[in-house]
Amino acid sequence: MNMSHFKNAVFSHYSLPLLLLVTAGVLRGHQVGQAADRPNIVLIMADDMGYTDIGCYGSEIETPVLDRLAGNGLRFTQFYNTSRCCPTRASLLTGLYSHQAGIGLMTGDRGYEAYRGDLNRRCVTLAESLGLAGYQNYMSGKWHVTRHTGPEADQSNWPLQRGFDRFYGTITGAGSFFDPATLCRGNQYITPVNDPEYQPKSFYYTDAISDNAANFVSDHLKQRSDDPFFLYVAYTSAHWPMHAPQAEIEKYQGVYDKGYGPIRKKRYEKAIQQGVLDKRWAMSEGAVSWENFKHKEWDISCMEVYAAMVDRMDQGIGRIIDVLEKQGALENTLVVYLQDNGGCAEGYGRASNADKKERFDFKPFGPDDLQTKIWPPMQTRGGQWVRTGPETTPGGEDTFVAYGVGWANASNTPFRGYKHDGYEGGISTPFVVHWPAGISRNQRGGVIHDPTHLIDVMPTFVEAAEGGYPTEFAGQEIQPMEGKSLMPTFSGKTLQRDAPVGFEHHGNLALRDGRWKIVSAYRRDQPTRWELFDMEADRTEQNDLADTHPEKRREMVGKWQAWADRVGVQPWPFKNKPAK
């Protein structure tokens, strides 16, 4: 496939609800070492982005690379994450529910086995599993699945100790895009200034993730082309703070001047036309009144920067794809793109910190001085105070602002809920699959509506790699995979799930079982209340059927409880930390 054709292809069939038909068996009958027929695998995950934040799912943001990958591949319309960064990464990496991997909440140790905040040894990572099949494994980006993060920390759950051969990125999540905390190459802490392998004219973390990922691919294809590789690219875009190069920000000037409502409406209509939403599903109510919002110009700037962050990420993905194409490897590379949770309504950086500035006396960092702060109060490498609040135009390295509830609501169009929640706005993600060698030409651009989940990625990759999933690893018994391989859907078959898909985070609960879903939103000092929704008729969760279908609600609640007991869910908030 010529790259110019790939770049110029026009895909006009997004509105057709096609199922992918693939040449099943293309990878059958080959042993480890015969890499020519086993695909390379590239797994790309973005951070804190909503269902309609990329072009091929309804967005006005320019994402031509992802759009072309989708147009020449597949889009899954009902793929689920866990609604938060750490548990999503734990589930994605292990093929288990995050509780089973030890990260049911975040990376703090809460005393329960499901909430240790550290990947346990009763799971294997994608890299460990694929390594058994002869793959070389590389990672660039955000790790965020261990509580051990300092320069002298226990590194047993860092990437190189969990199956990856090369790693560039951050051990924790969030933070400055111009000077990220916990930046590492391999097991060694570095800074943007002292990294001997990567010295761009100007450092921007999204670019650094992309460039190092592209370099890993280039090096592999030059040095080990007979071996397949697995590359995990974990962006921090578009997580707060809103940081982006000025050139990208300027591209979006004027796009958001009319506020949240018109953007939501345009996205809703475009997503229906593209086939990733059903026109029967009514759009949820807007979260914030644009007319009554006091800081319109500031909020417009916030969304301009957010769009620039996504745009810049897409450009970086393009550089990775370019390397694959130029080396003739794109045809048989399985590329997957998804997001770790829905749009984020958290208020970090939305209030002014000007009154705190006089308490701090910052001095410039030396080249080896590490940025230790993830959020303010913090400084730039040059010693500038990092500003927050409505008086702060976002984008620059001395700013720290989140884009707020109104734009998070737009990101999650047409759903209700946000990051943290069990509603569709919290747990729904685009899921794009591109694999020219596996997708029949006349079916490219297909849309798959089967409910699917992070737990399905491990079995899909294991099957594509013709590998095996271990029952024991490094002397430890390994829990069985929870998910189902998506490979049957690649050949036009409906995915047959053996069990419902469960959710729990911060006391926000949900269960999806076929067309039915129950949700319970955590409310402090209030009893658990379950809502029931028919997802075929009402995926935007506007009509609670709990009172009209009490038997179905009871049945679903029983299934959720059985799931929760099996994976180790504890009631939130935790009452007592168990004795060790």
XYZ file of N, CA, C and O in Angstrom, residues 313-398:
344
model
N -1.313 15.244 19.077
C -1.196 13.805 19.292
C -1.428 13.047 17.988
O -0.675 12.110 17.662
N -2.442 13.428 17.247
C -2.729 12.769 15.974
C -1.547 12.900 15.012
O -1.198 11.940 14.312
N -0.920 14.060 14.987
C 0.263 14.239 14.141
C 1.375 13.273 14.549
O 2.067 12.703 13.696
N 1.544 13.084 15.861
C 2.567 12.167 16.339
C 2.272 10.728 15.982
O 3.185 9.961 15.625
N 1.007 10.350 16.063
C 0.615 9.004 15.629
C 0.974 8.834 14.161
O 1.425 7.769 13.728
N 0.794 9.906 13.394
C 1.147 9.863 11.981
C 2.625 9.566 11.755
O 2.988 8.867 10.796
N 3.494 10.073 12.645
C 4.920 9.794 12.482
C 5.238 8.320 12.740
O 6.110 7.736 12.085
N 4.533 7.716 13.666
C 4.704 6.280 13.913
C 4.231 5.483 12.701
O 4.908 4.549 12.242
N 3.086 5.862 12.158
C 2.542 5.182 10.974
C 3.488 5.357 9.784
O 3.705 4.421 8.999
N 4.078 6.542 9.646
C 5.008 6.792 8.541
C 6.193 5.827 8.576
O 6.628 5.318 7.533
N 6.747 5.596 9.763
C 7.875 4.679 9.890
C 7.469 3.278 9.446
O 8.194 2.603 8.702
N 6.304 2.841 9.893
C 5.819 1.515 9.502
C 5.649 1.417 7.985
O 6.036 0.422 7.364
N 5.082 2.473 7.393
C 4.839 2.448 5.950
C 6.140 2.466 5.158
O 6.318 1.697 4.206
N 7.045 3.314 5.552
C 8.299 3.434 4.804
C 9.120 2.149 4.859
O 9.876 1.856 3.934
N 8.964 1.387 5.939
C 9.687 0.126 6.071
C 8.871 -1.070 5.568
O 9.289 -2.218 5.730
N 7.713 -0.781 4.968
C 6.888 -1.848 4.414
C 6.224 -2.729 5.443
O 5.843 -3.871 5.144
N 6.045 -2.202 6.681
C 5.519 -3.013 7.773
C 4.069 -2.705 8.132
O 3.472 -3.424 8.941
N 3.485 -1.665 7.543
C 2.142 -1.273 7.945
C 1.096 -2.323 7.574
O 0.130 -2.545 8.295
N 1.285 -2.980 6.443
C 0.295 -3.932 5.946
C -0.032 -5.004 6.981
O -1.184 -5.374 7.158
N 0.983 -5.491 7.668
C 0.741 -6.548 8.647
C 1.063 -6.073 10.060
O 1.690 -6.774 10.845
N 0.642 -4.869 10.375
C 0.711 -4.362 11.742
C -0.707 -4.109 12.238
O -1.481 -3.392 11.601
N -1.039 -4.715 13.356
C -2.326 -4.531 14.004
C -2.224 -3.286 14.883
O -1.524 -3.279 15.902
N -2.889 -2.211 14.460
C -2.867 -0.946 15.189
C -4.205 -0.765 15.889
O -5.267 -0.882 15.259
N -4.157 -0.470 17.178
C -5.373 -0.251 17.971
C -5.267 1.095 18.672
O -4.213 1.435 19.222
N -6.358 1.861 18.650
C -6.419 3.143 19.356
C -7.627 3.150 20.277
O -8.736 2.735 19.886
N -7.435 3.652 21.513
C -8.539 3.822 22.467
C -8.181 4.903 23.474
O -7.088 5.495 23.423
N -9.092 5.175 24.433
C -8.924 6.210 25.453
C -9.204 5.621 26.834
O -9.999 4.690 26.962
N -8.569 6.173 27.875
C -8.614 5.516 29.185
C -9.861 5.817 29.994
O -10.189 5.080 30.919
N -10.549 6.894 29.697
C -11.822 7.224 30.373
C -12.482 8.347 29.602
O -11.928 8.849 28.622
N -13.665 8.735 30.039
C -14.368 9.804 29.356
C -13.805 11.171 29.677
O -12.842 11.327 30.442
N -14.424 12.209 29.088
C -14.013 13.573 29.334
C -14.025 13.892 30.816
O -14.889 13.437 31.569
N -13.070 14.716 31.233
C -12.799 14.948 32.656
C -13.414 16.260 33.136
O -13.059 17.334 32.637
N -14.293 16.168 34.124
C -14.941 17.352 34.688
C -14.252 17.835 35.951
O -14.771 18.715 36.645
N -13.078 17.286 36.262
C -12.343 17.711 37.450
C -11.941 19.179 37.338
O -11.673 19.679 36.255
N -11.866 19.836 38.481
C -11.650 21.281 38.485
C -10.228 21.737 38.722
O -10.017 22.900 39.081
N -9.238 20.858 38.537
C -7.850 21.261 38.793
C -7.469 22.493 37.972
O -7.663 22.538 36.764
N -6.922 23.492 38.652
C -6.463 24.702 37.984
C -7.563 25.663 37.593
O -7.281 26.692 36.959
N -8.806 25.393 37.967
C -9.908 26.283 37.595
C -10.050 27.466 38.557
O -10.701 28.450 38.232
N -9.468 27.360 39.752
C -9.488 28.468 40.717
C -8.132 29.155 40.731
O -7.096 28.525 40.489
N -8.125 30.431 41.035
C -6.886 31.207 41.033
C -5.987 30.827 42.206
O -6.463 30.571 43.316
N -4.679 30.793 41.953
C -3.706 30.568 43.028
C -2.822 31.800 43.252
O -1.752 31.710 43.859
N -3.264 32.951 42.739
C -2.442 34.164 42.819
C -2.125 34.537 44.265
O -1.042 35.085 44.547
N -3.036 34.241 45.202
C -2.825 34.624 46.593
C -1.739 33.793 47.278
O -1.281 34.131 48.365
N -1.296 32.701 46.646
C -0.295 31.822 47.250
C 1.113 32.083 46.722
O 2.083 31.517 47.229
N 1.228 32.909 45.711
C 2.519 33.080 45.038
C 3.615 33.569 45.983
O 4.770 33.125 45.906
N 3.281 34.482 46.891
C 4.299 35.080 47.749
C 4.880 34.100 48.754
O 5.911 34.373 49.379
N 4.235 32.938 48.926
C 4.745 31.964 49.898
C 5.935 31.176 49.359
O 6.597 30.461 50.111
N 6.192 31.273 48.080
C 7.194 30.412 47.472
C 8.312 31.236 46.836
O 8.077 32.281 46.236
N 9.521 30.732 46.968
C 10.697 31.373 46.393
C 11.367 30.362 45.476
O 12.214 29.574 45.899
N 10.976 30.379 44.219
C 11.471 29.389 43.277
C 12.752 29.856 42.608
O 12.915 31.029 42.279
N 13.645 28.907 42.385
C 14.883 29.159 41.657
C 14.936 28.244 40.448
O 14.359 27.160 40.464
N 15.619 28.635 39.386
C 15.690 27.781 38.193
C 16.285 26.406 38.512
O 17.147 26.271 39.383
N 15.814 25.396 37.793
C 16.356 24.052 37.921
C 17.682 23.951 37.170
O 17.861 24.548 36.107
N 18.568 23.141 37.690
C 19.730 22.734 36.938
C 19.353 21.600 35.989
O 18.261 21.042 36.079
N 20.249 21.227 35.079
C 19.900 20.203 34.087
C 19.529 18.857 34.680
O 18.761 18.103 34.067
N 20.047 18.540 35.880
C 19.758 17.244 36.489
C 18.689 17.319 37.567
O 18.324 16.292 38.153
N 18.179 18.522 37.851
C 17.140 18.675 38.871
C 15.815 18.134 38.346
O 15.369 18.504 37.255
N 15.171 17.282 39.143
C 13.938 16.630 38.716
C 12.724 17.465 39.076
O 12.640 18.035 40.168
N 11.778 17.524 38.145
C 10.472 18.100 38.454
C 9.736 17.093 39.333
O 9.525 15.946 38.938
N 9.391 17.505 40.532
C 8.746 16.575 41.473
C 7.258 16.827 41.635
O 6.568 16.020 42.244
N 6.766 17.933 41.092
C 5.364 18.291 41.284
C 4.510 17.866 40.093
O 4.880 18.081 38.939
N 3.351 17.264 40.394
C 2.395 16.903 39.353
C 1.382 18.026 39.159
O 0.876 18.239 38.060
N 1.062 18.759 40.218
C 0.150 19.892 40.102
C 0.596 21.001 41.054
O 1.421 20.785 41.934
N 0.065 22.223 40.869
C 0.536 23.372 41.656
C 0.318 23.174 43.161
O -0.574 22.435 43.553
N 1.180 23.862 44.000
C 2.173 24.859 43.577
C 3.395 24.205 42.934
O 3.942 23.249 43.464
N 3.793 24.724 41.791
C 4.926 24.177 41.067
C 5.582 25.281 40.261
O 5.066 26.396 40.169
N 6.718 24.945 39.662
C 7.470 25.928 38.897
C 7.888 25.344 37.555
O 7.894 24.126 37.361
N 8.238 26.230 36.629
C 8.838 25.804 35.379
C 10.333 25.541 35.620
O 10.881 25.902 36.668
N 10.984 24.957 34.648
C 12.420 24.714 34.797
C 13.179 26.029 34.943
O 14.234 26.094 35.575
N 12.640 27.082 34.358
C 13.291 28.382 34.472
C 13.005 29.113 35.760
O 13.515 30.208 35.979
N 12.151 28.530 36.623
C 11.858 29.136 37.911
C 10.611 29.986 37.952
O 10.348 30.672 38.943
N 9.795 29.953 36.891
C 8.560 30.740 36.884
C 7.479 30.078 37.730
O 7.370 28.852 37.791
N 6.679 30.907 38.360
C 5.501 30.468 39.112
C 4.454 29.953 38.133
O 4.172 30.594 37.112
N 3.881 28.804 38.393
C 2.853 28.238 37.521
C 1.484 28.736 37.972
O 1.057 28.497 39.101
N 0.787 29.433 37.070
C -0.442 30.157 37.374
C -1.697 29.337 37.072
O -1.696 28.511 36.158
N -2.757 29.601 37.814
C -4.040 28.937 37.596
C -5.163 29.970 37.606
O -4.946 31.145 37.893
N -6.376 29.528 37.288
C -7.558 30.354 37.440
C -7.983 31.106 36.193
O -7.279 31.132 35.183
N -9.156 31.735 36.244
C -9.749 32.394 35.072
C -8.927 33.536 34.500
O -9.124 33.921 33.350
N -8.006 34.086 35.284
C -7.155 35.157 34.755
C -5.975 34.602 33.963
O -5.171 35.375 33.406
N -5.872 33.276 33.882
C -4.732 32.618 33.248
C -5.130 32.053 31.890
O -5.909 31.108 31.802
N -4.603 32.613 30.823
C -4.829 32.050 29.497
C -4.011 30.766 29.381
O -2.787 30.804 29.505
N -4.649 29.619 29.165
C -3.927 28.351 29.190
C -3.053 28.159 27.959
O -3.151 28.882 26.976
N -2.199 27.160 28.029
C -1.365 26.788 26.898
C 0.101 26.771 27.213
O 0.816 25.845 26.846
N 0.598 27.834 27.894
C 2.023 27.951 28.150
C 2.494 27.116 29.313
O 1.702 26.672 30.151
N 3.826 26.951 29.429
C 4.381 26.088 30.465
C 4.199 26.659 31.863
O 4.284 25.912 32.850
N 3.954 27.961 32.002
C 3.749 28.549 33.326
C 2.262 28.654 33.664
O 1.854 29.477 34.480
